[in-house]
Amino acid sequence: MGRGKIEIKRIENTTTRQVTFSKRRGGLIKKTKELSVLCDAQIGIIIFSSTGKMWQWCTESFRMEQIIEKYQRATGARIAECDHPREEFIHDMAMLRQETLRLELGIQRYLGEEIGCLQFEDLTKLEEELENSVAKVRNRQNELLQQQMENLRRKERILEEENNNLSSWEHRAVLEFEKATLEASKPMHMMDEFPFFEEQSAGSILQLASPVLPHFHPYLQLAQPNIKPQ
């Protein structure tokens, strides 16, 4: 069962129309290439889409200009040259030249040159413009100076904080070192650890120790002096 015949008319759907254009354009160029190779034909194709985009193809051994020139010789037709773009180009060039000259003259006047032909009103206007320009330059200079001053103040505060932190650290380190040195220089005596011994006599200490000593070891006894009669 063969495919149904497609009615040849404009496709209303934009997406479908673009897809169909892309597919059929590729098929047309493919068939043109085959015809050129198989039959040694000289072919040139120029295609414009509905959006104005152009595609072109011609036989690989030729250029499109050669194909068009051969067409003109064969038909005797001449493609009319349009001088309008050329005239517009010349007009634009003249306008740009005049604008360039005007800008150069304005720069010279700002530098105090070429002012001999100016009238009093023109000189007054030029003076006002220069004063406005100078005022803008000075305002910008003041802004930059303020920014630099703020940056310097910020750096100064940071350096002061770092200096204070360093001084505090050095002070703590010195105090710790002096404390350690002082503790190391003190004499270590056992009796100094028990200051209550200084207020008691040796007999008191023995009396205090006598009831305690038997508790150290069951075999520990106090030695009694052995006094024999003469």
N, CA and C of each residue as an Amber inpcrd file, in Angstrom:
protein
   690
   0.8500000  -1.1770000   0.0000000   0.0000000   0.0000000   0.0000000
   0.8930000   1.2370000   0.0000000   0.7850000   2.0830000  -1.0000000
   1.6500000   3.2450000  -1.1510000   1.2440000   4.3880000  -0.2300000
   2.1500000   5.3260000  -0.1110000   1.8590000   6.4800000   0.7260000
   0.8730000   7.4070000   0.0240000   0.1140000   8.1200000   0.8380000
  -0.8580000   9.0430000   0.2760000  -0.1740000  10.2670000  -0.3320000
  -0.7960000  10.8460000  -1.3060000  -0.2460000  12.0210000  -1.9700000
  -0.3810000  13.2380000  -1.0600000   0.7320000  13.9440000  -0.9360000
   0.7520000  15.1240000  -0.0740000   0.3340000  16.3290000  -0.8970000
  -0.5920000  17.0800000  -0.3580000  -1.0390000  18.2810000  -1.0420000
   0.0370000  19.3670000  -0.9330000   0.4050000  19.9240000  -2.0730000
   1.4470000  20.9430000  -2.1010000   0.8150000  22.3070000  -1.8170000
   1.0240000  22.7770000  -0.6300000   0.5690000  24.1000000  -0.2360000
   1.4060000  24.5540000   0.9510000   1.2900000  25.8020000   1.2990000
   2.0930000  26.3640000   2.3840000   1.7160000  25.7140000   3.7090000
   2.7480000  25.3120000   4.4530000   2.5320000  24.7110000   5.7660000
   2.3280000  25.8400000   6.7710000   1.2170000  25.8090000   7.4500000
   0.8800000  26.8950000   8.3560000   1.6310000  26.8050000   9.6790000
   1.8300000  25.5920000  10.1760000   2.5290000  25.4250000  11.4450000
   4.0060000  25.7830000  11.2790000   4.4960000  26.7010000  12.1270000
   5.8600000  27.1990000  11.9670000   6.8900000  26.1120000  12.2090000
   6.7160000  25.3270000  13.2630000   7.6810000  24.2770000  13.5680000
   7.7190000  23.2320000  12.4730000   6.5430000  22.8030000  12.0250000
   6.4940000  21.8020000  10.9520000   7.1040000  22.3470000   9.6710000
   6.8570000  23.6520000   9.4070000   7.4200000  24.2470000   8.1960000
   8.9470000  24.2870000   8.2400000   9.5150000  24.6010000   9.4000000
  10.9680000  24.6340000   9.5190000  11.5760000  23.2450000   9.3840000
  10.9210000  22.2450000   9.9780000  11.4310000  20.8750000   9.8650000
  11.3920000  20.4040000   8.4240000  10.2770000  20.6790000   7.7550000
  10.1490000  20.2750000   6.3450000  11.1760000  20.9930000   5.4750000
  11.4030000  22.2850000   5.7370000  12.3930000  23.0430000   4.9710000
  13.7790000  22.4490000   5.1410000  14.1390000  22.1090000   6.3700000
  15.4670000  21.5530000   6.6200000  15.6510000  20.2170000   5.9120000
  14.6320000  19.3410000   5.9870000  14.7430000  18.0310000   5.3590000
  14.8020000  18.1350000   3.8300000  13.9230000  18.9200000   3.2520000
  13.8600000  19.0010000   1.7890000  15.0420000  19.7880000   1.2220000
  15.5570000  20.7530000   1.9930000  16.7500000  21.4560000   1.5380000
  17.9270000  20.4950000   1.4520000  18.0740000  19.6530000   2.4980000
  19.1430000  18.6580000   2.4600000  18.9770000  17.6740000   1.3160000
  17.7230000  17.2520000   1.0700000  17.4930000  16.3230000  -0.0450000
  17.7770000  16.9620000  -1.3930000  17.4100000  18.2500000  -1.5360000
  17.6520000  18.9500000  -2.8020000  19.1500000  19.0800000  -3.0730000
  19.9140000  19.4570000  -2.0670000  21.3620000  19.5870000  -2.2530000
  21.9880000  18.2340000  -2.5390000  21.5010000  17.1870000  -1.9040000
  22.0280000  15.8440000  -2.1630000  21.7790000  15.4310000  -3.6070000
  20.5620000  15.6390000  -4.1020000  20.2470000  15.2790000  -5.4850000
  21.0540000  16.1350000  -6.4680000  21.2990000  17.4130000  -6.0830000
  22.0750000  18.2950000  -6.9520000  23.5160000  17.8140000  -7.0400000
  24.0960000  17.3960000  -5.9360000  25.4470000  16.8640000  -5.9470000
  25.5190000  15.6130000  -6.8250000  24.5460000  14.7200000  -6.6720000
  24.5410000  13.4970000  -7.4740000  24.4400000  13.8150000  -8.9650000
  23.5590000  14.7710000  -9.3050000  23.4130000  15.1570000 -10.7010000
  24.6940000  15.7690000 -11.2570000  25.3810000  16.5700000 -10.4450000
  26.6160000  17.2050000 -10.8990000  27.7130000  16.1830000 -11.1250000
  27.8040000  15.1890000 -10.2410000  28.8610000  14.1810000 -10.3690000
  28.5450000  13.1880000 -11.4820000  27.3290000  12.6960000 -11.5180000
  26.9770000  11.6740000 -12.5050000  26.9870000  12.2200000 -13.9340000
  26.5000000  13.4190000 -14.1010000  26.3440000  13.9610000 -15.4570000
  27.3590000  15.0490000 -15.7890000  28.3230000  15.3110000 -14.9060000
  29.3350000  16.3510000 -15.1170000  28.6710000  17.6900000 -15.4380000
  27.6350000  17.9970000 -14.6550000  26.8790000  19.2340000 -14.8650000
  27.4120000  20.3300000 -13.9580000  27.2810000  21.5600000 -14.3890000
  27.6840000  22.7280000 -13.6100000  26.4210000  23.3560000 -13.0280000
  26.3010000  23.2460000 -11.7220000  25.0550000  23.6270000 -11.0630000
  25.3640000  24.5940000  -9.9370000  24.5170000  25.5730000  -9.8070000
  24.5820000  26.5070000  -8.6790000  23.1990000  26.6930000  -8.0920000
  23.1140000  26.5850000  -6.7710000  21.8250000  26.7110000  -6.0790000
  21.9510000  27.7960000  -5.0140000  20.9820000  28.6900000  -4.9620000
  20.8950000  29.7130000  -3.9120000  19.5140000  29.5910000  -3.2820000
  19.4810000  29.4200000  -1.9640000  18.2180000  29.1980000  -1.2500000
  18.0980000  30.2450000  -0.1480000  16.9280000  30.8740000  -0.0700000
  16.6030000  31.7960000   1.0210000  15.4190000  31.2190000   1.7910000
  15.5710000  31.1190000   3.0920000  14.4780000  30.6300000   3.9240000
  13.4630000  31.7400000   4.1450000  12.3750000  31.3900000   4.8340000
  11.3400000  32.3860000   5.1150000  11.8230000  33.4550000   6.0990000
  12.8980000  33.1260000   6.8450000  13.4490000  34.1020000   7.7820000
  14.5540000  34.9520000   7.1520000  14.8690000  34.7010000   5.8790000
  15.8890000  35.4860000   5.1930000  17.2750000  34.8880000   5.2230000
  17.4480000  33.7350000   5.8550000  18.7610000  33.0980000   5.8950000
  19.0530000  32.4330000   4.5560000  20.3330000  32.5350000   4.1360000
  20.7040000  32.0640000   2.8040000  21.5730000  30.8120000   2.8890000
  21.3400000  29.8640000   1.9590000  22.2070000  28.7160000   1.7190000
  22.5510000  28.6970000   0.2380000  23.7680000  28.2550000  -0.0590000
  24.1530000  28.1470000  -1.4630000  25.0730000  26.9440000  -1.6490000
  25.0290000  26.4200000  -2.8660000  25.9130000  25.3100000  -3.2260000
  26.1500000  25.3720000  -4.7290000  27.3790000  25.0800000  -5.1350000
  27.6820000  24.9960000  -6.5610000  28.6600000  23.8600000  -6.7830000
  28.8360000  23.4980000  -8.0130000  29.7590000  22.4200000  -8.3470000
  31.1380000  22.7240000  -7.7680000  31.7510000  21.6930000  -7.1860000
  32.9550000  21.9000000  -6.3980000  34.0950000  22.5360000  -7.1910000
  34.2000000  22.2900000  -8.4710000  35.2960000  22.8600000  -9.2640000
  35.0120000  24.2940000  -9.6990000  33.8850000  24.8590000  -9.3030000
  33.5110000  26.2250000  -9.6890000  33.1750000  27.0320000  -8.4400000
  33.1000000  28.3410000  -8.6620000  32.6080000  29.2620000  -7.6420000
  31.2600000  29.8120000  -8.0780000  30.4890000  30.2900000  -7.0940000
  29.1650000  30.7850000  -7.4230000  29.2360000  31.9690000  -8.3780000
  30.2650000  32.8050000  -8.2790000  30.4090000  33.9420000  -9.1870000
  30.5990000  33.4650000 -10.6330000  31.3620000  32.3870000 -10.8150000
  31.5710000  31.8420000 -12.1540000  30.2690000  31.2960000 -12.7460000
  29.4750000  30.6440000 -11.8930000  28.1960000  30.1120000 -12.3750000
  27.2800000  31.2650000 -12.7980000  27.2320000  32.3300000 -11.9670000
  26.3770000  33.4720000 -12.3040000  26.8690000  34.1710000 -13.5680000
  28.1730000  34.3370000 -13.7040000  28.7270000  34.9700000 -14.9150000
  28.4070000  34.1350000 -16.1570000  28.5050000  32.8350000 -16.0320000
  28.1650000  31.9670000 -17.1750000  26.6840000  32.0690000 -17.5180000
  25.8590000  32.1970000 -16.4890000  24.4240000  32.3840000 -16.7160000
  24.1570000  33.6870000 -17.4660000  24.8600000  34.7550000 -17.0760000
  24.6690000  36.0460000 -17.7370000  25.0940000  35.9790000 -19.2040000
  26.2040000  35.3200000 -19.4830000  26.6550000  35.2060000 -20.8750000
  25.6830000  34.3760000 -21.6890000  25.1320000  33.3250000 -21.0650000
  24.2330000  32.4450000 -21.8200000  22.8960000  33.1040000 -22.1090000
  22.3940000  33.9160000 -21.1900000  21.0830000  34.5320000 -21.3540000
  21.1570000  35.9550000 -21.8760000  22.3410000  36.5640000 -21.8040000
  22.4650000  37.9530000 -22.2220000  21.9090000  38.9280000 -21.2130000
  21.5730000  38.4530000 -20.0540000  21.0180000  39.3170000 -19.0090000
  22.1380000  39.8290000 -18.1170000  21.9550000  41.0350000 -17.6260000
  22.9180000  41.6370000 -16.7250000  22.2040000  41.9670000 -15.4090000
  22.8330000  41.5660000 -14.3390000  22.2670000  41.8910000 -13.0290000
  22.5720000  43.3520000 -12.7360000  21.5360000  44.1340000 -12.5810000
  21.7120000  45.5710000 -12.3780000  22.4780000  45.8190000 -11.0860000
  23.5170000  46.6290000 -11.2230000  24.2920000  46.9930000 -10.0380000
  23.6030000  48.1240000  -9.2930000  23.5280000  47.9810000  -8.0420000
  22.8620000  48.9810000  -7.2040000  23.9200000  49.9200000  -6.6300000
  23.8070000  51.1850000  -7.0020000  24.7520000  52.1720000  -6.5130000
  24.3350000  52.7760000  -5.1810000  23.1400000  52.4120000  -4.7310000
  22.6490000  53.0120000  -3.4830000  23.5380000  52.6780000  -2.2830000
  23.9630000  51.4200000  -2.0650000  24.8650000  51.1450000  -0.9470000
  26.1760000  51.9090000  -1.0550000  26.6730000  52.0710000  -2.2840000
  27.9120000  52.8120000  -2.4620000  27.7300000  54.2750000  -2.0510000
  26.6030000  54.8490000  -2.4590000  26.3410000  56.2410000  -2.0960000
  26.1900000  56.3940000  -0.5760000  25.5160000  55.4420000   0.0300000
  25.3830000  55.4910000   1.4920000  26.7400000  55.3690000   2.1620000
  27.5950000  54.5060000   1.6370000  28.9170000  54.3330000   2.2060000
  29.7270000  55.6290000   2.1230000  29.6590000  56.2910000   0.9510000
  30.3860000  57.5590000   0.7760000  29.8350000  58.6170000   1.7200000
  28.5190000  58.6580000   1.8620000  27.9040000  59.6380000   2.7660000
  28.3260000  59.3880000   4.2140000  28.3420000  58.1120000   4.6250000
  28.7430000  57.7830000   5.9870000  30.2020000  58.1510000   6.2280000
  31.0490000  57.9220000   5.2240000  32.4520000  58.2670000   5.3690000
  32.6310000  59.7740000   5.5360000  31.8670000  60.5520000   4.7750000
  31.9620000  62.0050000   4.8860000  31.4930000  62.4770000   6.2700000
  30.4130000  61.8730000   6.7830000  29.9190000  62.2440000   8.0960000
  30.9460000  61.9030000   9.1840000  31.5660000  60.7450000   9.0710000
  32.5720000  60.3510000  10.0530000  33.7880000  61.2730000   9.9960000
  34.1660000  61.6910000   8.8010000  35.2980000  62.5970000   8.6710000
  34.9980000  63.9450000   9.3270000  33.7870000  64.4510000   9.1030000
  33.4120000  65.7170000   9.7250000  33.3740000  65.6000000  11.2560000
  32.8610000  64.4840000  11.7380000  32.8040000  64.2840000  13.1910000
  34.2100000  64.1890000  13.7770000  35.1100000  63.5370000  13.0530000
  36.4930000  63.4370000  13.5190000  37.1520000  64.8070000  13.5880000
  36.9480000  65.6260000  12.5600000  37.5100000  66.9740000  12.5630000
  36.9500000  67.8140000  13.7000000  35.6450000  67.6780000  13.9490000
  35.0220000  68.4420000  15.0340000  35.6020000  68.0380000  16.3880000
  35.8040000  66.7530000  16.5930000  36.3700000  66.2880000  17.8620000
  37.8190000  66.7490000  18.0230000  38.5830000  66.6830000  16.9420000
  39.9680000  67.1590000  17.0230000  40.0280000  68.6470000  17.3410000
  39.1490000  69.4480000  16.7230000  39.1170000  70.8820000  17.0020000
  38.7130000  71.1500000  18.4520000  37.7460000  70.3580000  18.9570000
  37.3360000  70.5210000  20.3490000  38.4690000  70.2100000  21.3160000
  39.2650000  69.1690000  21.0080000  40.4000000  68.8290000  21.8640000
  41.4300000  69.9520000  21.8480000  41.6910000  70.5010000  20.6690000
  42.6490000  71.5990000  20.5790000  42.1810000  72.8110000  21.3810000
  40.8890000  73.1050000  21.3400000  40.3710000  74.2440000  22.1070000
  40.4610000  73.9940000  23.6060000  40.2340000  72.7490000  24.0270000
  40.3880000  72.4410000  25.4430000  41.8350000  72.6090000  25.8840000
  42.7770000  72.4390000  24.9600000  44.1900000  72.6330000  25.2690000
  44.6220000  74.0900000  25.1210000  43.6990000  74.9770000  24.7630000
  44.0220000  76.3780000  24.6040000  44.5460000  76.7310000  23.2270000
  44.3770000  75.8350000  22.2510000  44.8370000  76.0830000  20.8880000
  43.6430000  76.3480000  19.9750000  43.9200000  77.0120000  18.8860000
  42.8960000  77.3050000  17.8710000  41.6890000  78.0250000  18.4770000
  41.9430000  79.0350000  19.3250000  40.8380000  79.7860000  19.9270000
  40.8040000  81.2360000  19.4180000  41.6460000  81.5250000  18.4390000
  41.6840000  82.8910000  17.9230000  40.4240000  83.2960000  17.1970000
  39.7010000  82.3040000  16.6380000  38.4920000  82.6120000  15.8800000
  37.2330000  82.5790000  16.7380000  37.3680000  82.3040000  18.0250000
  36.1950000  82.2000000  18.9010000  35.7590000  83.5780000  19.3730000
  34.4460000  83.7610000  19.4990000  33.8740000  84.9910000  20.0160000
  33.8120000  84.9310000  21.5450000  33.3990000  86.0590000  22.1380000
  33.3520000  86.1370000  23.5950000  32.4030000  85.0910000  24.1780000
  31.2390000  84.9250000  23.5470000  30.2790000  83.9470000  24.0490000
  30.8600000  82.5320000  23.9760000  31.5490000  82.2290000  22.8770000
  32.1490000  80.8970000  22.7380000  33.2360000  80.6770000  23.7820000
  34.0350000  81.7100000  24.0360000  35.0800000  81.5820000  25.0490000
  34.4850000  81.4030000  26.4440000  33.3800000  82.1240000  26.7120000
  32.7230000  81.9680000  28.0150000  32.1850000  80.5520000  28.1920000
  31.5840000  80.0280000  27.1540000  31.0670000  78.6500000  27.2070000
  32.2010000  77.6600000  27.3900000  33.3140000  77.8850000  26.6770000
  34.4690000  76.9960000  26.8140000  35.0350000  77.0580000  28.2230000
  35.0680000  78.2630000  28.8140000  35.5650000  78.4050000  30.1790000
  34.6820000  77.6460000  31.1640000  33.3600000  77.7420000  31.0010000
  32.4490000  77.0160000  31.8870000  32.6440000  75.5080000  31.7670000
  32.8130000  75.0450000  30.5370000  33.0340000  73.6140000  30.3420000
  34.3280000  73.1610000  31.0070000  35.3740000  73.9660000  30.8720000
  36.6450000  73.6150000  31.5020000  36.5280000  73.6220000  33.0270000
  35.8060000  74.6130000  33.5750000  35.6290000  74.6600000  35.0270000
  34.8380000  73.4470000  35.5180000  33.8230000  73.0690000  34.7770000
  33.0650000  71.8740000  35.1520000  33.9500000  70.6300000  35.0980000
  34.7840000  70.5550000  34.0680000  35.6830000  69.4120000  33.9490000
  36.6790000  69.3720000  35.1010000  37.2220000  70.5370000  35.4520000
  38.1700000  70.6060000  36.5710000  37.4870000  70.2190000  37.8800000
  36.2520000  70.6700000  38.0670000  35.5260000  70.3240000  39.2930000
  35.3040000  68.8080000  39.3810000  34.9590000  68.1820000  38.2600000
  34.7750000  66.7260000  38.2600000  36.0820000  66.0010000  38.5630000
  37.1740000  66.4990000  37.9750000  38.4820000  65.8820000  38.2270000
  38.8460000  65.9980000  39.7050000  38.6280000  67.1790000  40.3100000
  38.9550000  67.3640000  41.7150000  38.0850000  66.5050000  42.6150000
  36.8100000  66.3820000  42.2830000  35.9330000  65.5160000  43.0770000
  36.4160000  64.0730000  43.0420000  36.8230000  63.6490000  41.8610000
  37.3370000  62.2810000  41.7480000  38.6370000  62.1120000  42.5250000
  39.4930000  63.1310000  42.4840000  40.7210000  63.0820000  43.2710000
  40.4230000  62.9930000  44.7630000  39.4610000  63.7810000  45.2290000
  39.0930000  63.7390000  46.6500000  38.5480000  62.3740000  47.0410000
  37.7510000  61.7710000  46.1680000  37.2290000  60.4360000  46.4560000
  38.3590000  59.4320000  46.6020000  39.3270000  59.4880000  45.6750000
  40.4580000  58.5590000  45.7490000  41.2940000  58.7980000  47.0040000
  41.4970000  60.0880000  47.3620000  42.2460000  60.3820000  48.5810000
  41.5320000  59.8770000  49.8220000  40.2100000  60.0240000  49.8660000
  39.4430000  59.5160000  51.0040000  39.5600000  57.9950000  51.1040000
  39.4900000  57.3230000  49.9660000  39.6360000  55.8720000  49.9760000
  41.0120000  55.4490000  50.4720000  42.0510000  56.1650000  50.0140000
  43.3990000  55.8450000  50.4740000  43.5630000  56.0940000  51.9580000
  42.9880000  57.1950000  52.4670000  43.0600000  57.4830000  53.9010000
  42.3410000  56.4150000  54.7140000  41.1750000  55.9840000  54.2460000
  40.4480000  54.9290000  54.9470000  41.2510000  53.6350000  54.9770000
  41.8980000  53.3150000  53.8660000  42.7240000  52.1050000  53.8250000
  43.8990000  52.2120000  54.7920000  44.5380000  53.4040000  54.8500000
  45.6560000  53.5810000  55.7700000  45.2030000  53.4950000  57.2220000
  44.0400000  54.0940000  57.5440000  43.5270000  54.0050000  58.9190000
  43.2210000  52.5550000  59.2930000  42.6440000  51.8180000  58.3470000
  42.3360000  50.4170000  58.6130000  43.6170000  49.6160000  58.8620000
  44.6360000  49.8630000  58.0640000  45.9050000  49.1710000  58.2670000
  46.5350000  49.5630000  59.5990000  46.4030000  50.8570000  59.9650000
  46.9630000  51.3100000  61.2330000  46.2800000  50.6290000  62.4110000
  44.9510000  50.4920000  62.3510000  44.2320000  49.8090000  63.4330000
  44.6520000  48.3480000  63.5350000  44.8160000  47.7090000  62.3910000
  45.2310000  46.2990000  62.4090000  46.6140000  46.1490000  63.0190000
  47.5400000  47.0670000  62.6460000  48.8940000  47.0000000  63.1980000
  48.8970000  47.2830000  64.6960000  48.0770000  48.2150000  65.1490000
  47.9940000  48.5000000  66.5810000  47.4790000  47.2870000  67.3500000
  46.4550000  46.6320000  66.8250000  45.9340000  45.4360000  67.4960000
  46.9900000  44.3460000  67.5600000  47.7090000  44.1510000  66.4690000
  48.7630000  43.1340000  66.4780000  49.8660000  43.4960000  67.4610000
  50.2200000  44.7900000  67.5380000  51.2540000  45.2230000  68.4730000
  50.8130000  45.0230000  69.9170000  49.5360000  45.3650000  70.2020000
  49.0290000  45.1690000  71.5660000  49.0100000  43.6870000  71.9420000
  48.5930000  42.8570000  71.0270000  48.5820000  41.4180000  71.3060000
  49.9880000  40.8980000  71.5510000  50.9470000  41.3830000  70.7570000
  52.3270000  40.9410000  70.9300000  52.8940000  41.4180000  72.2640000
  52.5890000  42.6740000  72.6530000  53.0700000  43.1950000  73.9280000
  52.4860000  42.4130000  75.1000000  51.2020000  42.0810000  75.0200000
  50.5690000  41.2910000  76.0890000  51.2020000  39.9170000  76.1950000
  51.4760000  39.3280000  75.0770000  52.0970000  38.0000000  75.0810000
  53.5040000  38.0670000  75.6730000  54.2680000  39.0870000  75.3100000
  55.6100000  39.2340000  75.8590000  55.5550000  39.4710000  77.3710000
  54.6000000  40.2900000  77.8160000  54.4800000  40.5690000  79.2490000
  54.1540000  39.2980000  80.0260000  53.2180000  38.5050000  79.5270000
  52.8820000  37.2450000  80.1970000  54.0720000  36.2990000  80.2070000
  54.8120000  36.2630000  79.1010000  55.9680000  35.3750000  79.0490000
  57.0320000  35.7850000  80.0600000  57.2570000  37.1130000  80.2180000
  58.2410000  37.5940000  81.1930000  57.8010000  37.2570000  82.6160000
  56.5240000  37.4530000  82.9360000  56.0340000  37.1400000  84.2760000
  56.1700000  35.6530000  84.5850000  55.8230000  34.8080000  83.6330000
  55.9470000  33.3650000  83.8550000  57.4060000  32.9610000  84.0470000
  58.2920000  33.6030000  83.2770000  59.7110000  33.2790000  83.4100000
  60.2330000  33.7110000  84.7840000  59.8760000  34.9170000  85.2360000
  60.3130000  35.3810000  86.5560000  59.7550000  34.5050000  87.6700000
  58.5090000  34.0850000  87.5200000  57.9100000  33.2210000  88.5430000
  58.6310000  31.8860000  88.6070000  58.9200000  31.3100000  87.4410000
  59.6200000  30.0260000  87.4160000  61.0250000  30.1660000  87.9970000
  61.7070000  31.2690000  87.6960000  63.0580000  31.4840000  88.2290000
  63.0360000  31.6430000  89.7370000  62.0350000  32.3910000  90.2430000
  61.9350000  32.5980000  91.6830000  61.6510000  31.2940000  92.4190000
  60.7900000  30.4750000  91.8910000  60.4810000  29.1940000  92.5290000
  61.6830000  28.2620000  92.5040000  62.4390000  28.3140000  91.4190000
  63.6090000  27.4370000  91.3360000  64.7050000  27.8620000  92.3030000
  64.7900000  29.1420000  92.6850000  65.8420000  29.6350000  93.5710000
  65.5230000  29.4340000  95.0540000  64.3150000  29.0750000  95.4260000
  63.9670000  28.8610000  96.8220000  64.5770000  27.5540000  97.3330000
  65.1920000  27.4830000  98.6000000  65.7130000  26.2110000  99.1620000
  64.5620000  25.3310000  99.6310000  64.7010000  24.0680000  99.3580000
  63.6660000  23.1140000  99.7250000  64.0980000  22.3920000 100.9920000
  63.4730000  22.6520000 102.1440000  63.7390000  21.9910000 103.4310000
  62.4720000  21.3020000 103.8790000  62.6800000  20.1680000 104.4320000
  61.5130000  19.4170000 104.8950000  60.8150000  20.1280000 106.0350000
  61.6160000  20.7510000 106.9350000  61.0190000  21.4060000 108.0770000
  60.2270000  22.6340000 107.6800000  60.6080000  23.2360000 106.5070000
  59.8520000  24.3980000 106.0450000  58.4410000  24.0270000 105.6330000
  58.2570000  22.7560000 105.2570000  56.9240000  22.3230000 104.8690000
  56.0130000  22.1570000 106.0770000  56.6090000  22.0750000 107.2690000
  55.8290000  21.9040000 108.5040000  56.1940000  23.0350000 109.4540000
  55.6290000  24.1850000 109.3130000  56.0090000  25.3230000 110.1610000
  55.6330000  25.1620000 111.6110000  54.7560000  24.2130000 111.9600000
  54.3560000  24.0910000 113.3560000  55.4750000  23.5040000 114.1950000
  56.4970000  22.8870000 113.5800000  57.6210000  22.3500000 114.3230000
  58.4590000  23.4570000 114.9280000  58.4510000  24.6140000 114.3920000
  59.2750000  25.6900000 114.9050000  58.7810000  26.1890000 116.2500000
  57.5150000  26.0530000 116.5400000  56.9340000  26.5590000 117.7760000
  56.9900000  25.5350000 118.9070000  57.4010000  24.2940000 118.6260000
  57.4170000  23.2560000 119.6510000  58.8570000  22.8250000 119.9020000
  59.0930000  22.3500000 121.1320000  60.4330000  21.8940000 121.5100000
  60.6480000  20.4690000 121.0410000  61.9010000  20.0100000 121.1660000
  62.2160000  18.6420000 120.7430000  61.5170000  17.6080000 121.6040000
  61.3780000  17.9090000 122.9450000  60.6850000  16.9640000 123.8280000
  59.2490000  16.8030000 123.4460000  58.6410000  17.9000000 123.0810000
  57.2420000  17.8110000 122.6710000  57.0920000  16.9700000 121.4360000
  58.0590000  17.1420000 120.5450000  57.9970000  16.3450000 119.3100000
  58.1330000  14.8760000 119.6100000  59.0450000  14.4880000 120.5850000
  59.2030000  13.0830000 120.9380000  57.9610000  12.5590000 121.6010000
  57.3420000  13.4250000 122.4740000  56.1180000  12.9890000 123.1310000
  55.0110000  12.7570000 122.1090000  54.9900000  13.6010000 121.1150000
  53.9660000  13.4000000 120.0800000  54.2520000  12.1690000 119.2490000
  55.5080000  11.8870000 119.0760000  55.8630000  10.7630000 118.2150000
  55.7830000   9.4300000 118.8980000  55.9210000   9.4190000 120.3050000
  55.9630000   8.1530000 121.0300000  54.6900000   7.3490000 120.9080000
  53.5040000   7.9280000 121.0130000  52.3160000   7.0770000 120.8310000
  52.0750000   6.6960000 119.3940000  52.7410000   7.3800000 118.4920000
  52.4850000   7.0930000 117.0860000  53.3890000   6.0030000 116.5690000
  54.6250000   5.9540000 117.0860000  55.6090000   5.0160000 116.5490000
  55.1790000   3.5640000 116.6680000  54.5760000   3.1280000 117.8260000
  54.1780000   1.7070000 117.8900000  53.2210000   1.3070000 116.8000000
  52.5350000   2.2230000 116.2410000  51.5640000   1.8560000 115.2080000
  52.2090000   1.6250000 113.8630000  53.4810000   2.0130000 113.6990000
  54.1360000   1.8180000 112.4070000  54.3740000   0.3520000 112.1260000
  54.8080000  -0.4210000 113.1740000  55.0990000  -1.8410000 112.9690000
  54.9080000  -2.5670000 114.2910000  54.3500000  -3.7440000 114.2940000
  54.1120000  -4.4380000 115.5850000  55.3890000  -4.8290000 116.2920000
  56.4790000  -4.9630000 115.6100000  57.7240000  -5.4000000 116.2440000
  58.6080000  -4.2430000 116.6410000  58.1340000  -3.0480000 116.3550000
  58.9430000  -1.8780000 116.6860000  58.6940000  -1.4970000 118.1440000
  59.7310000  -1.4750000 118.9760000  59.6410000  -1.0960000 120.3810000
  60.6820000  -0.0500000 120.6790000  60.3570000   0.7840000 121.6240000
  61.2820000   1.8260000 122.0360000  62.4090000   1.1910000 122.8640000
  63.5750000   1.5960000 122.5790000  64.7380000   1.0420000 123.3180000
  64.8360000   1.6960000 124.7050000  64.9980000   0.8330000 125.7760000
  65.1420000   1.3040000 127.1620000  66.6080000   1.2550000 127.5420000
  67.0930000   2.2510000 128.2000000  68.4990000   2.2120000 128.6230000
  68.7510000   1.1410000 129.6850000  69.7870000   0.3620000 129.5090000
  70.1350000  -0.7290000 130.4210000  71.1920000  -0.1900000 131.3920000
  70.7400000   0.1430000 132.6090000  71.6170000   0.7080000 133.6350000
  71.8840000  -0.3570000 134.6920000  73.1010000  -0.8080000 134.7950000
  73.4740000  -1.8110000 135.7990000  74.0990000  -1.1190000 137.0040000
  73.7970000  -1.6630000 138.2140000  74.3810000  -1.0800000 139.4470000
  75.8740000  -1.3650000 139.5070000  76.5920000  -0.4350000 139.9930000
  78.0290000  -0.5740000 140.1430000  78.3150000  -1.4960000 141.3220000
